[in-house]
PDB file of C-alpha atoms in Angstrom:
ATOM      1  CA  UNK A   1       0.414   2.483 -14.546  1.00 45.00           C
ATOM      2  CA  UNK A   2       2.984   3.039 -12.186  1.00 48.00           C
ATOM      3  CA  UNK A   3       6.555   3.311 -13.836  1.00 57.00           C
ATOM      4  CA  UNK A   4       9.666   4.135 -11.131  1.00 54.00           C
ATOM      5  CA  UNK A   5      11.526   6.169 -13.709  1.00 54.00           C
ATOM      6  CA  UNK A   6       8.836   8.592 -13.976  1.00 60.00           C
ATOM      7  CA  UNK A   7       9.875  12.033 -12.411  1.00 55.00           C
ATOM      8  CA  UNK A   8       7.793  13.265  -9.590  1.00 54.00           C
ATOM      9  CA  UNK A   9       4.856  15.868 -10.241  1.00 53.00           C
ATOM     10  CA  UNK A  10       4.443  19.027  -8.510  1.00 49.00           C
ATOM     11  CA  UNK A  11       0.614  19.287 -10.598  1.00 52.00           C
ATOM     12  CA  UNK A  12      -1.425  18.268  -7.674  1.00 50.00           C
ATOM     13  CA  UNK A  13      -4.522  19.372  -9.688  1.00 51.00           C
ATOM     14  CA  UNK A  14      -3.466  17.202 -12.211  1.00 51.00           C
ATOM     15  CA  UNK A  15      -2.612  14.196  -9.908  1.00 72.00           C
ATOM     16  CA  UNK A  16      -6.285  14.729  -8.072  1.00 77.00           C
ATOM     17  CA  UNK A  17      -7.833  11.363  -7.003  1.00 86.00           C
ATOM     18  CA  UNK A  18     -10.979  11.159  -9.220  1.00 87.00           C
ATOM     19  CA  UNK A  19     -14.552  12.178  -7.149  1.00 88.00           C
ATOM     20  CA  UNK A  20     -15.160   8.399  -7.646  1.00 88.00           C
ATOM     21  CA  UNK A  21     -12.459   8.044  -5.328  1.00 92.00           C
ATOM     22  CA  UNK A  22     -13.328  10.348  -2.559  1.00 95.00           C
ATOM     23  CA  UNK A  23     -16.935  10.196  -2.401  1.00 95.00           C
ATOM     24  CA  UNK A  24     -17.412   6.601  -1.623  1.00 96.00           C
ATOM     25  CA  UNK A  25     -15.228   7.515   1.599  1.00 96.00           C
ATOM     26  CA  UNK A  26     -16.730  10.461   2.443  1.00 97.00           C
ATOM     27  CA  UNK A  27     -20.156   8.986   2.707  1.00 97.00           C
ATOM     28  CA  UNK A  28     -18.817   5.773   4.849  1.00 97.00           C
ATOM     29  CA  UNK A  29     -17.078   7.962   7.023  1.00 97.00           C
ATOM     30  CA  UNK A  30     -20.396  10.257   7.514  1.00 97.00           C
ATOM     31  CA  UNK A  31     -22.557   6.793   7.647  1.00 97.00           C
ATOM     32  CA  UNK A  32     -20.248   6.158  10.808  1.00 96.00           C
ATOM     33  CA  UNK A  33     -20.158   9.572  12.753  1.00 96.00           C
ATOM     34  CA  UNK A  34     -23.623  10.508  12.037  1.00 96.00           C
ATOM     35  CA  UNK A  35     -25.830   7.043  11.952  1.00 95.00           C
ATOM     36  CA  UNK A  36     -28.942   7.973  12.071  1.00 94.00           C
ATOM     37  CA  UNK A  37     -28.810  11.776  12.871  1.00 94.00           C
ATOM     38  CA  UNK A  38     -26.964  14.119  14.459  1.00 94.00           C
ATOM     39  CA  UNK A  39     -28.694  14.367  18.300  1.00 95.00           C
ATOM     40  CA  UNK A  40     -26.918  17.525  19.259  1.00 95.00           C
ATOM     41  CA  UNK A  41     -27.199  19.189  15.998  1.00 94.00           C
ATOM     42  CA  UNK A  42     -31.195  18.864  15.774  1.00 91.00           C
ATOM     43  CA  UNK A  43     -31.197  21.007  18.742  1.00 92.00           C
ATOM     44  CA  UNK A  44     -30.401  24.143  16.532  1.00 93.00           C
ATOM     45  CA  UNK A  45     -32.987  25.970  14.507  1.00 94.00           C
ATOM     46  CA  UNK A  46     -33.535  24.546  11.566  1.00 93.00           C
ATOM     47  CA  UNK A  47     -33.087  27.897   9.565  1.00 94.00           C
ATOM     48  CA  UNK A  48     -30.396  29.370  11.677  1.00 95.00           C
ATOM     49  CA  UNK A  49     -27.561  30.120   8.649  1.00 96.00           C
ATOM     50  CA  UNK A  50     -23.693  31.048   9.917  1.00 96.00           C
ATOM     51  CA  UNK A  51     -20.202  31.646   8.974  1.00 96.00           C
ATOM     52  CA  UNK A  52     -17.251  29.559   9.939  1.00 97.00           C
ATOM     53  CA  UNK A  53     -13.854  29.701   9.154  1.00 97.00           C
ATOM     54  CA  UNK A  54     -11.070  26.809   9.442  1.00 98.00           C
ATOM     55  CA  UNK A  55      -7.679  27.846  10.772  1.00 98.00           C
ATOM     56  CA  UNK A  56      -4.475  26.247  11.439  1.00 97.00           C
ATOM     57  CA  UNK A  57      -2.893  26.526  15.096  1.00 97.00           C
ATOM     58  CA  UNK A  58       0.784  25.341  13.738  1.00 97.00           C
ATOM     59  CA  UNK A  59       2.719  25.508  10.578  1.00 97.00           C
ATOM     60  CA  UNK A  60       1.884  22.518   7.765  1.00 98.00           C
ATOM     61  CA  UNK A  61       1.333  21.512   4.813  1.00 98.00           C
ATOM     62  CA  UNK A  62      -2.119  21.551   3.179  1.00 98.00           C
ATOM     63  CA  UNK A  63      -3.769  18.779   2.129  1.00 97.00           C
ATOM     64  CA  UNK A  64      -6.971  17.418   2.231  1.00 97.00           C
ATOM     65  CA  UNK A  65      -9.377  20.029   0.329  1.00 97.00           C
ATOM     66  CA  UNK A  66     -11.158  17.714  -2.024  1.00 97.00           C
ATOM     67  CA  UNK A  67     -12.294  15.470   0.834  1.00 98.00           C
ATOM     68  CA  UNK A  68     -13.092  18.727   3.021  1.00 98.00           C
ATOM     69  CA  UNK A  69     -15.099  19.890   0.424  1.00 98.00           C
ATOM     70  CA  UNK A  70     -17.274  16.651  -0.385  1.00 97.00           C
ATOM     71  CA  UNK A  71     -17.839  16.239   3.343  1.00 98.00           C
ATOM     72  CA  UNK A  72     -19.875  19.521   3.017  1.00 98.00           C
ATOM     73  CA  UNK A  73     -21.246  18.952  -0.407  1.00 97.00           C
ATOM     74  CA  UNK A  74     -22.509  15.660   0.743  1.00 97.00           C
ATOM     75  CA  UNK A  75     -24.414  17.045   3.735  1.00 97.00           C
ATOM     76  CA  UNK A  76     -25.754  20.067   2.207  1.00 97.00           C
ATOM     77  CA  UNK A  77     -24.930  21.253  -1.278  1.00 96.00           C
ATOM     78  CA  UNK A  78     -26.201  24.699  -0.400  1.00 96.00           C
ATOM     79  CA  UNK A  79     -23.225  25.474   1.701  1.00 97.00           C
ATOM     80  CA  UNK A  80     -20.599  27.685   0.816  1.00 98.00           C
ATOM     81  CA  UNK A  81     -17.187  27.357   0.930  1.00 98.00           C
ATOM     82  CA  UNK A  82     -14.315  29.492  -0.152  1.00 98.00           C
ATOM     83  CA  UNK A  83     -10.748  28.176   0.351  1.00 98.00           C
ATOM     84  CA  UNK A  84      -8.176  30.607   1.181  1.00 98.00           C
ATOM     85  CA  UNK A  85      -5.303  27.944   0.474  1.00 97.00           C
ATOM     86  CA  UNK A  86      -4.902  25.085  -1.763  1.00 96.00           C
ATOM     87  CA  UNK A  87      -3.345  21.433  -1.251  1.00 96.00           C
ATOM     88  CA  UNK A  88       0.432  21.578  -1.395  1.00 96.00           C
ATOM     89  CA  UNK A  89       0.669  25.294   0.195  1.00 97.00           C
ATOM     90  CA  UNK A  90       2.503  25.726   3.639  1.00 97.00           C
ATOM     91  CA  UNK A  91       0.259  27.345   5.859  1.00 97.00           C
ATOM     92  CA  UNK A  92       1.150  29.313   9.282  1.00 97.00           C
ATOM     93  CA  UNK A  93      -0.158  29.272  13.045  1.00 97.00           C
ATOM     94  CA  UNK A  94      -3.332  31.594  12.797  1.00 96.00           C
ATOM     95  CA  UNK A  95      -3.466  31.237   8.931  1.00 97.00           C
ATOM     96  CA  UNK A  96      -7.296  31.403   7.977  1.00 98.00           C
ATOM     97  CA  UNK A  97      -7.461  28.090   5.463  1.00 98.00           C
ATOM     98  CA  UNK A  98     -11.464  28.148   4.045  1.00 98.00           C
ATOM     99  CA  UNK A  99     -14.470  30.267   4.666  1.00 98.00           C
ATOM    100  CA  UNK A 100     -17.643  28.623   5.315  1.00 98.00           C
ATOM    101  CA  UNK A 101     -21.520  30.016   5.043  1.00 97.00           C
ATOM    102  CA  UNK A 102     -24.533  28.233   5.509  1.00 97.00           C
ATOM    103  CA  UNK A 103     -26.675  25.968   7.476  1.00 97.00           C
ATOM    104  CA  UNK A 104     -25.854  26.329  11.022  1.00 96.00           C
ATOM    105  CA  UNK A 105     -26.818  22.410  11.585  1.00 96.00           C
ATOM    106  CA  UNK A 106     -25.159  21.248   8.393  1.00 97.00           C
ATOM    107  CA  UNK A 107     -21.504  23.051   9.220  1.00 97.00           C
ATOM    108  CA  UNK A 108     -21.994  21.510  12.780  1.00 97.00           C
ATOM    109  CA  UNK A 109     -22.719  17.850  11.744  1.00 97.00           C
ATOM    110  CA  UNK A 110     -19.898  18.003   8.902  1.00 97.00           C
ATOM    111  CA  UNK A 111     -16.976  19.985  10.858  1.00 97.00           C
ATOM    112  CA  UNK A 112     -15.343  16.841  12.956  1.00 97.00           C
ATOM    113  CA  UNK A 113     -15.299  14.516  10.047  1.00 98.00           C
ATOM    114  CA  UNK A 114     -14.407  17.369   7.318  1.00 98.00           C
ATOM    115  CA  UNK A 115     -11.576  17.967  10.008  1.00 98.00           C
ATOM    116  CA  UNK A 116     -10.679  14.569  10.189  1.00 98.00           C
ATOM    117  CA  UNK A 117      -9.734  14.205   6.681  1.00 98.00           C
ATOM    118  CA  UNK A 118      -8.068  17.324   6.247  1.00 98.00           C
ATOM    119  CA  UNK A 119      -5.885  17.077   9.415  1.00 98.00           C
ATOM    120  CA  UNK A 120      -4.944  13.621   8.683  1.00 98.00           C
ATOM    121  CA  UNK A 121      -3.890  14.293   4.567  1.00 98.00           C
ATOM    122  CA  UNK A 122      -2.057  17.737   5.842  1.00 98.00           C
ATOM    123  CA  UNK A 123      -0.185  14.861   8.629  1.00 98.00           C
ATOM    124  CA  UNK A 124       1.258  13.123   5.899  1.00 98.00           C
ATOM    125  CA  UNK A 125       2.037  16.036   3.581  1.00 97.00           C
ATOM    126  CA  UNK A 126       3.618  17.860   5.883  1.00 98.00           C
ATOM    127  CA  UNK A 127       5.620  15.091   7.389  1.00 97.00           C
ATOM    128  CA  UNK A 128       7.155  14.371   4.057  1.00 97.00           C
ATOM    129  CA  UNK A 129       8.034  17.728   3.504  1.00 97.00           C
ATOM    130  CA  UNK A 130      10.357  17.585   6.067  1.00 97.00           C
ATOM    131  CA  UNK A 131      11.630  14.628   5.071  1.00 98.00           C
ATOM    132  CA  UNK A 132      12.139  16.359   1.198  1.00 98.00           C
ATOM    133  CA  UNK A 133      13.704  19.168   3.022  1.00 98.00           C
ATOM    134  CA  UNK A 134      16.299  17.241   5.036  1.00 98.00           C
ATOM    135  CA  UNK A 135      17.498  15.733   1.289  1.00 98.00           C
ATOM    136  CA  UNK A 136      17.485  19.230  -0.873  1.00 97.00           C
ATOM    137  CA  UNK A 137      20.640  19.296  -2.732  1.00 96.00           C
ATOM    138  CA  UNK A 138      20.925  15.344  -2.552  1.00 97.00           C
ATOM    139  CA  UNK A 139      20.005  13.046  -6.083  1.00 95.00           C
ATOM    140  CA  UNK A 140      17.680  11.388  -3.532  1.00 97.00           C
ATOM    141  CA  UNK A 141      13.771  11.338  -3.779  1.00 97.00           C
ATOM    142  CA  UNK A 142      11.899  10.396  -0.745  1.00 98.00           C
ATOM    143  CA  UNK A 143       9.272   7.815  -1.477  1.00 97.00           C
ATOM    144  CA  UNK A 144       6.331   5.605  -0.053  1.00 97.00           C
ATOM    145  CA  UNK A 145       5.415   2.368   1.196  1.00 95.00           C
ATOM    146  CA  UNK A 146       1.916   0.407   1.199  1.00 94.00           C
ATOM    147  CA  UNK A 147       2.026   1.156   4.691  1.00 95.00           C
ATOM    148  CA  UNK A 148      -1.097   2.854   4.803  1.00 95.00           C
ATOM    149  CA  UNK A 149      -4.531   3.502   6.633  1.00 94.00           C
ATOM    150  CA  UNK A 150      -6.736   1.232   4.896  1.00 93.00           C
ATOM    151  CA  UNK A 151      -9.312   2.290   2.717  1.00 92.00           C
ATOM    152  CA  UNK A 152      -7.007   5.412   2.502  1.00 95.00           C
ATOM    153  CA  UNK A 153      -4.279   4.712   0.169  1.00 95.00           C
ATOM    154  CA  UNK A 154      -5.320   6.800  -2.666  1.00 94.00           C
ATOM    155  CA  UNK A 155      -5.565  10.113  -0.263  1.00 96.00           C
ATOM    156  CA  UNK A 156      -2.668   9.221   1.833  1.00 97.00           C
ATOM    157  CA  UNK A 157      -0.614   8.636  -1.557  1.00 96.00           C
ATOM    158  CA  UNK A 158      -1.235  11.987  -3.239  1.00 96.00           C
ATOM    159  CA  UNK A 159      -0.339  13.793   0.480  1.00 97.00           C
ATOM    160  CA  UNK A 160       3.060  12.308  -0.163  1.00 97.00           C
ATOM    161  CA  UNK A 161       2.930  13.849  -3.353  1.00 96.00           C
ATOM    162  CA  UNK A 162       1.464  17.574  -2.197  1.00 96.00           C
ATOM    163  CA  UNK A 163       4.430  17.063   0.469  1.00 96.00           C
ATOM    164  CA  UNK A 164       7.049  16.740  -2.323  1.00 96.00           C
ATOM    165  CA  UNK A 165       7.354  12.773  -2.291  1.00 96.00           C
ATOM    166  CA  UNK A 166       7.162  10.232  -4.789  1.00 94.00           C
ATOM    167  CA  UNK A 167       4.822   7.386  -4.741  1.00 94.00           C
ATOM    168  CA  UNK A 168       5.838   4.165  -4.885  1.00 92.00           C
ATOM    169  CA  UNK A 169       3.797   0.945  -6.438  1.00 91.00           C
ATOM    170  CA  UNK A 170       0.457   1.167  -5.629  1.00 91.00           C
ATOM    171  CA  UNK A 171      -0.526  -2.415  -4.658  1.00 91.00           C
ATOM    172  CA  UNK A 172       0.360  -5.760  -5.586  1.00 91.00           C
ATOM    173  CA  UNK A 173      -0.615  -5.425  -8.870  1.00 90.00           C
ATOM    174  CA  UNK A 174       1.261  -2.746 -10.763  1.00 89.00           C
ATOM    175  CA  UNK A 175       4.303  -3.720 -10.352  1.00 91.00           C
ATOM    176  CA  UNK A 176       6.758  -7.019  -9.267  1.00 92.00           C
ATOM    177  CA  UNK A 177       8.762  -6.654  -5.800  1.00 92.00           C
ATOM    178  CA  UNK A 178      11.007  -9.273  -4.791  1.00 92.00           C
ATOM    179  CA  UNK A 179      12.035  -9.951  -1.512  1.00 88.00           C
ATOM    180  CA  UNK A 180      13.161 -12.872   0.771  1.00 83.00           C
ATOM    181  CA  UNK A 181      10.853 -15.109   0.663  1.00 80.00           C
ATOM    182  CA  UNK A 182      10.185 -14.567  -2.979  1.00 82.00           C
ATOM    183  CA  UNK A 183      13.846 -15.461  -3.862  1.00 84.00           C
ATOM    184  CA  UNK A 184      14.261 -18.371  -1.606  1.00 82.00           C
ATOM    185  CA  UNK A 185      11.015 -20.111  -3.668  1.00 78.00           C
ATOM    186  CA  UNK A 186      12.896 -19.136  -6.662  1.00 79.00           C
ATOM    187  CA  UNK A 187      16.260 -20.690  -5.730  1.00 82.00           C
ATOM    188  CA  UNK A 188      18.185 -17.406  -5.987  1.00 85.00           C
ATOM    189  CA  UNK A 189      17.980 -13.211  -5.879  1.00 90.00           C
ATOM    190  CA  UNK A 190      18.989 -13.777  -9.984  1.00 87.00           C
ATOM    191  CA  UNK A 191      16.541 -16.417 -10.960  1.00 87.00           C
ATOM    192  CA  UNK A 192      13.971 -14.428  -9.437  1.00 90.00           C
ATOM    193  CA  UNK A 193      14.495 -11.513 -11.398  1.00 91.00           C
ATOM    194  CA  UNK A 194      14.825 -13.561 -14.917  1.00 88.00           C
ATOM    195  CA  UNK A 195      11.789 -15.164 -14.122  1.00 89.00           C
ATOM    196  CA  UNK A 196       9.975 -11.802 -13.136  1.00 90.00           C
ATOM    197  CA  UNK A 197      11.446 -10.160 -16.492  1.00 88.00           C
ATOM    198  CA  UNK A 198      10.072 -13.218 -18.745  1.00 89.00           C
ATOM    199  CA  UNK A 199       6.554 -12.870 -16.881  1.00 90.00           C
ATOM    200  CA  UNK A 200       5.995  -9.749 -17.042  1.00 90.00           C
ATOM    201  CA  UNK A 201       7.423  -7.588 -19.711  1.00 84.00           C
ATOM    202  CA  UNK A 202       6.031  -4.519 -19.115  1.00 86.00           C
ATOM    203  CA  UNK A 203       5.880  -4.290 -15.228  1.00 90.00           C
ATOM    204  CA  UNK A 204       8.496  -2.508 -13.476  1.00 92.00           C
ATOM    205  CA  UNK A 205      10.581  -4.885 -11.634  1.00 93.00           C
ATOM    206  CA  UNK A 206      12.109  -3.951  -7.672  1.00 94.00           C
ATOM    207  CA  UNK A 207      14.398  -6.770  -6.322  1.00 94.00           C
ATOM    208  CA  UNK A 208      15.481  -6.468  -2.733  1.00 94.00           C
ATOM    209  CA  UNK A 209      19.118  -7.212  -1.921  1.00 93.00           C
ATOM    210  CA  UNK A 210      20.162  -7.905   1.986  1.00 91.00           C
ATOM    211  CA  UNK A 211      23.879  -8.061   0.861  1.00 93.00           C
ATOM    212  CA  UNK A 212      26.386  -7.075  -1.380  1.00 95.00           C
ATOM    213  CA  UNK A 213      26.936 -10.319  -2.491  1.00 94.00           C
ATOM    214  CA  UNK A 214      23.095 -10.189  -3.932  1.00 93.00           C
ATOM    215  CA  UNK A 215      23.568  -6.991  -5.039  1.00 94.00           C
ATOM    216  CA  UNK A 216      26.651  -8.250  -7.468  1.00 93.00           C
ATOM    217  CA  UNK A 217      23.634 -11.147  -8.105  1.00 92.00           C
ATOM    218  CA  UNK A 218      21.293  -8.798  -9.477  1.00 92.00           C
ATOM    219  CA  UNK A 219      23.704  -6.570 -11.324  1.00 92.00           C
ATOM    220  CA  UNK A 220      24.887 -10.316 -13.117  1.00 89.00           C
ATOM    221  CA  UNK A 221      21.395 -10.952 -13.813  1.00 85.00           C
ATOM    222  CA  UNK A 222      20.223 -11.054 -18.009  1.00 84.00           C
ATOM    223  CA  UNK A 223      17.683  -8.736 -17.245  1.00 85.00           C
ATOM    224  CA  UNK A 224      18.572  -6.488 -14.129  1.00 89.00           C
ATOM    225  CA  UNK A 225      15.457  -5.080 -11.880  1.00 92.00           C
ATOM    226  CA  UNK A 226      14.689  -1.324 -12.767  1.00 93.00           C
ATOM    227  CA  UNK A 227      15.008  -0.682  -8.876  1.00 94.00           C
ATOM    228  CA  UNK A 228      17.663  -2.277  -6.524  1.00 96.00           C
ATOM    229  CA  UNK A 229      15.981  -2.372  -2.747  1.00 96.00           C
ATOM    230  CA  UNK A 230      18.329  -2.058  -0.416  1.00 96.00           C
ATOM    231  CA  UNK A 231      17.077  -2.781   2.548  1.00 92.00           C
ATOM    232  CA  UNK A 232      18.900  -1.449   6.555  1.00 92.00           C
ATOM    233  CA  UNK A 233      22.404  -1.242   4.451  1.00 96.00           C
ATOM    234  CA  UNK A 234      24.896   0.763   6.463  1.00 95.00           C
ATOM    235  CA  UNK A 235      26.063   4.008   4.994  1.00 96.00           C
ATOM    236  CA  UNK A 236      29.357   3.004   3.925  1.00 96.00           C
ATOM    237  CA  UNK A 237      27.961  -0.271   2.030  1.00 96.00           C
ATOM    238  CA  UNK A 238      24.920   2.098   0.441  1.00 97.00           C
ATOM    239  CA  UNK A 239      28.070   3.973  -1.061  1.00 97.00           C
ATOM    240  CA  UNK A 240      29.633   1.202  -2.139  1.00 97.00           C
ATOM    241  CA  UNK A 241      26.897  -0.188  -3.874  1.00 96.00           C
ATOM    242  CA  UNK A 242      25.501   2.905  -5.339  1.00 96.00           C
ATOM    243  CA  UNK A 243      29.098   2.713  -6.882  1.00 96.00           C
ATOM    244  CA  UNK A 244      28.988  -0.577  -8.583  1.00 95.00           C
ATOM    245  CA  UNK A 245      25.259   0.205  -9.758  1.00 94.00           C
ATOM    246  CA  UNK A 246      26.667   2.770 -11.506  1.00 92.00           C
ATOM    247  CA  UNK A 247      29.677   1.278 -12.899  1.00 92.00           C
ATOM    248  CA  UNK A 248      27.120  -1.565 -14.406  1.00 89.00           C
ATOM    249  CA  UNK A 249      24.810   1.141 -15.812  1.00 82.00           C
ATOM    250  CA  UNK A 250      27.673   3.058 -17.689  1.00 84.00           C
ATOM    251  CA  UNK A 251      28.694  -0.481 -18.831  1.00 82.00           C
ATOM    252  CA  UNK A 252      25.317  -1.914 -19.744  1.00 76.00           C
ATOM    253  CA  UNK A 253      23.580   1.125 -20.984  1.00 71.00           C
ATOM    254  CA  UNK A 254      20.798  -0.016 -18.573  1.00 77.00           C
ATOM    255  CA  UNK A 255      19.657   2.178 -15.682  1.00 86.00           C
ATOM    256  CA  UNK A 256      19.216   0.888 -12.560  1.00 92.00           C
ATOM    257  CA  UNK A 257      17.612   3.056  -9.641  1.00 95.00           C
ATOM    258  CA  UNK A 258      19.422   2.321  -5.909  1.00 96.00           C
ATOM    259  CA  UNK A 259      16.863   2.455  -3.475  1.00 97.00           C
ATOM    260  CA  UNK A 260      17.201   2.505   0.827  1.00 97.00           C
ATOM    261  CA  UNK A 261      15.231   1.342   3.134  1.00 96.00           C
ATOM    262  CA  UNK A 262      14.115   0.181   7.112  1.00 93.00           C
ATOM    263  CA  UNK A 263      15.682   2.140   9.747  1.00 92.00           C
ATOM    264  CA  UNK A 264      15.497   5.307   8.077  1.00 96.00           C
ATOM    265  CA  UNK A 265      14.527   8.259  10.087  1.00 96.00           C
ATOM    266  CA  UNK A 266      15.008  12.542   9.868  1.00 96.00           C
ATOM    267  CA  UNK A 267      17.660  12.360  12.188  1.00 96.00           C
ATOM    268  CA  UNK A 268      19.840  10.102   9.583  1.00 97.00           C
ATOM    269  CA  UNK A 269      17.914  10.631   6.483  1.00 98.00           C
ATOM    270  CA  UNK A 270      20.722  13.084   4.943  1.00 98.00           C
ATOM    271  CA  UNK A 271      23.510  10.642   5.710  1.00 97.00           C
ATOM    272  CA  UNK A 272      21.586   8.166   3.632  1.00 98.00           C
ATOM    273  CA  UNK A 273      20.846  10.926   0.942  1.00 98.00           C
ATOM    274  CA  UNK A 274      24.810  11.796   0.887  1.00 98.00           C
ATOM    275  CA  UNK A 275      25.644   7.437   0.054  1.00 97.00           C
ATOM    276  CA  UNK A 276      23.858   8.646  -3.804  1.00 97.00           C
ATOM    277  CA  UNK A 277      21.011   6.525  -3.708  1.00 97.00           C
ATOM    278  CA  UNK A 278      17.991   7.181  -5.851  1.00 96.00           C
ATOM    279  CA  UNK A 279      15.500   6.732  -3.527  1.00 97.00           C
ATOM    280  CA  UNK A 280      14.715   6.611  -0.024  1.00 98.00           C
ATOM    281  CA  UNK A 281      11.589   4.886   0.953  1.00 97.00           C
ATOM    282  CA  UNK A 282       9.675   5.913   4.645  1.00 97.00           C
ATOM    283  CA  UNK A 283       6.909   3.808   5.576  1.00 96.00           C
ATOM    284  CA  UNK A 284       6.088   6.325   8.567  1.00 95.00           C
ATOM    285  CA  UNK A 285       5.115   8.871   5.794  1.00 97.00           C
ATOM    286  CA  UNK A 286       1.974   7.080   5.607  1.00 97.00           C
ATOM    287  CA  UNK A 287       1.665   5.017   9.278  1.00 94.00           C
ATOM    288  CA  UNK A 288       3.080   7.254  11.879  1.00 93.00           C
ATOM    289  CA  UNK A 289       1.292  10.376  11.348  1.00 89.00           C
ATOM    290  CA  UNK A 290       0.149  13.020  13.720  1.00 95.00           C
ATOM    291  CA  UNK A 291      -2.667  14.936  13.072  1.00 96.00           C
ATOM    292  CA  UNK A 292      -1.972  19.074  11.988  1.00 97.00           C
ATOM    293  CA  UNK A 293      -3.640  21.179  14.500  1.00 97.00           C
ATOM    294  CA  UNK A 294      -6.732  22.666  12.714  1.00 97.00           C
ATOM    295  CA  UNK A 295      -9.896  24.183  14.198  1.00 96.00           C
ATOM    296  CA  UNK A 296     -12.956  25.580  12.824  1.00 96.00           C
ATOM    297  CA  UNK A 297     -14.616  28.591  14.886  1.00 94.00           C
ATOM    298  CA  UNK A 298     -17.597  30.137  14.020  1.00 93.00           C
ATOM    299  CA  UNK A 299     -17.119  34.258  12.681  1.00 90.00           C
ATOM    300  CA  UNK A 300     -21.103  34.914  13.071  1.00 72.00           C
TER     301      UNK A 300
END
């Protein structure tokens, strides 16, 4: 369950989306690259056996192994691979990444989807990376939005965390997140959260304030939200509410996290960082991502 007072994890092996996660992707990605056979492929011998080796042409962050790996595993078991570098690790131009040995057809049929996930996840981590290292020495985590691929939430996700990042809910379903339209059904940013607090007792609770008028509103409310959304505050009125969160959490003996949001970018992300918020959630983490530079050449 997804609880926002949980302090991020640096144990990627622990944090590793379950096979039953990856697989099913793996095998609809192959099922839409390779159809019914690989025309270029069948032109090899059938026995021909080489090595192959993935490198990266820029520096990164890795990430992406797992699906790399069942790519292969799913084509041919028999291949062998031997990873020189494991998710999380920042990599160098010319860095050698994973060795590969084995069916000449089977490492040519896998190597552009393989790629394509482990390009993609590196994308992500290393993008938040630089977002981590614009904040170091700042209170401030950076976090995630849903604002992901679809059908690629769970990889995208743990990238963020490889990268340094913190994830945020999942989905709908794991925790309550109020915004506009949510409060204006509910007659008020207060009433909301009092009626999000008596539904559900045990679900972390994120109520989005536009002024600091609401944010007084939520701070009044019998049962504050466990995260305050702030959403394309200026600097100087992220400061000032940072403030009076904290004043009502030394007062109330009840924690609330200050979060920032919408036009956040690496260019202002430390002035944002310097206000004391908690959190600062980046929805291009996961949706404007460019591809690392990887290629796989062939040693024998």
């Amino acid at each position: 369950m997804y609880n926002p007072l949980d302090p991020p994890s640096t144990d990627f092996n622990r944090d590793h989306p379950p096979a039953s996660d990856i697989e099913p992707i793996v095998r609809a990605a192959l099922a839409e690259d390779v159809g019914d056979g690989d025309r270029t492929a069948a032109l090899v011998d059938d026995a021909a056996q080489i090595q192959a080796s993935v490198i990266s042409r820029e520096s990164a962050v890795l990430c992406g192994t797992a699906w790399f790996t069942a790519v292969f595993a799913e084509l041919d078991p028999d291949l062998k691979l031997h990873w020189l570098a494991k998710d999380g690790d920042y990599v160098r131009p010319e860095q050698e990444l994973v060795r590969l040995e084995g069916s000449a057809r089977s490492l040519l049929t896998g190597e552009r989807t393989a790629l394509n996930f482990l390009q993609l996840l590196s994308g992500t981590a290393t993008l938040t990376r630089r977002y981590v290292d614009r904040v170091k020495g700042t209170r401030a985590q950076i976090v995630d939005t849903r604002k992901t691929l679809p059908g690629l939430r769970t990889a995208q996700k743990y990238a963020v965390r490889c990268g340094g990042g913190v994830n945020h809910r999942f989905g709908l379903y794991d925790a309550v997140m109020i915004k506009e339209n949510h409060v204006a059904a509910a007659g008020g940013l207060g009433a909301a959260i009092y009626q999000a607090r008596m539904a559900y007792a045990k679900v972390p609770v994120i109520a989005e304030a536009e002024t600091i008028g609401e944010v007084e509103e939520a701070l009044k409310s019998p049962a504050p939200p466990d995260i305050l959304l702030l959403d394309d505050f200026e600097t100087h009125l992220l400061a000032r509410a940072v403030n009076m969160v904290g004043q009502h959490s030394r007062h109330a003996h009840n924690k609330v996290l200050v979060e920032a949001s919408g036009g956040i970018d690496q260019n202002n992300v430390r002035d944002v960082a310097d206000t004391g918020v908690d959190r600062i959630s980046i929805g291009g983490l996961t949706k404007h991502v460019t591809a690392v530079d990887l290629s796989m050449r062939v040693t024998d």
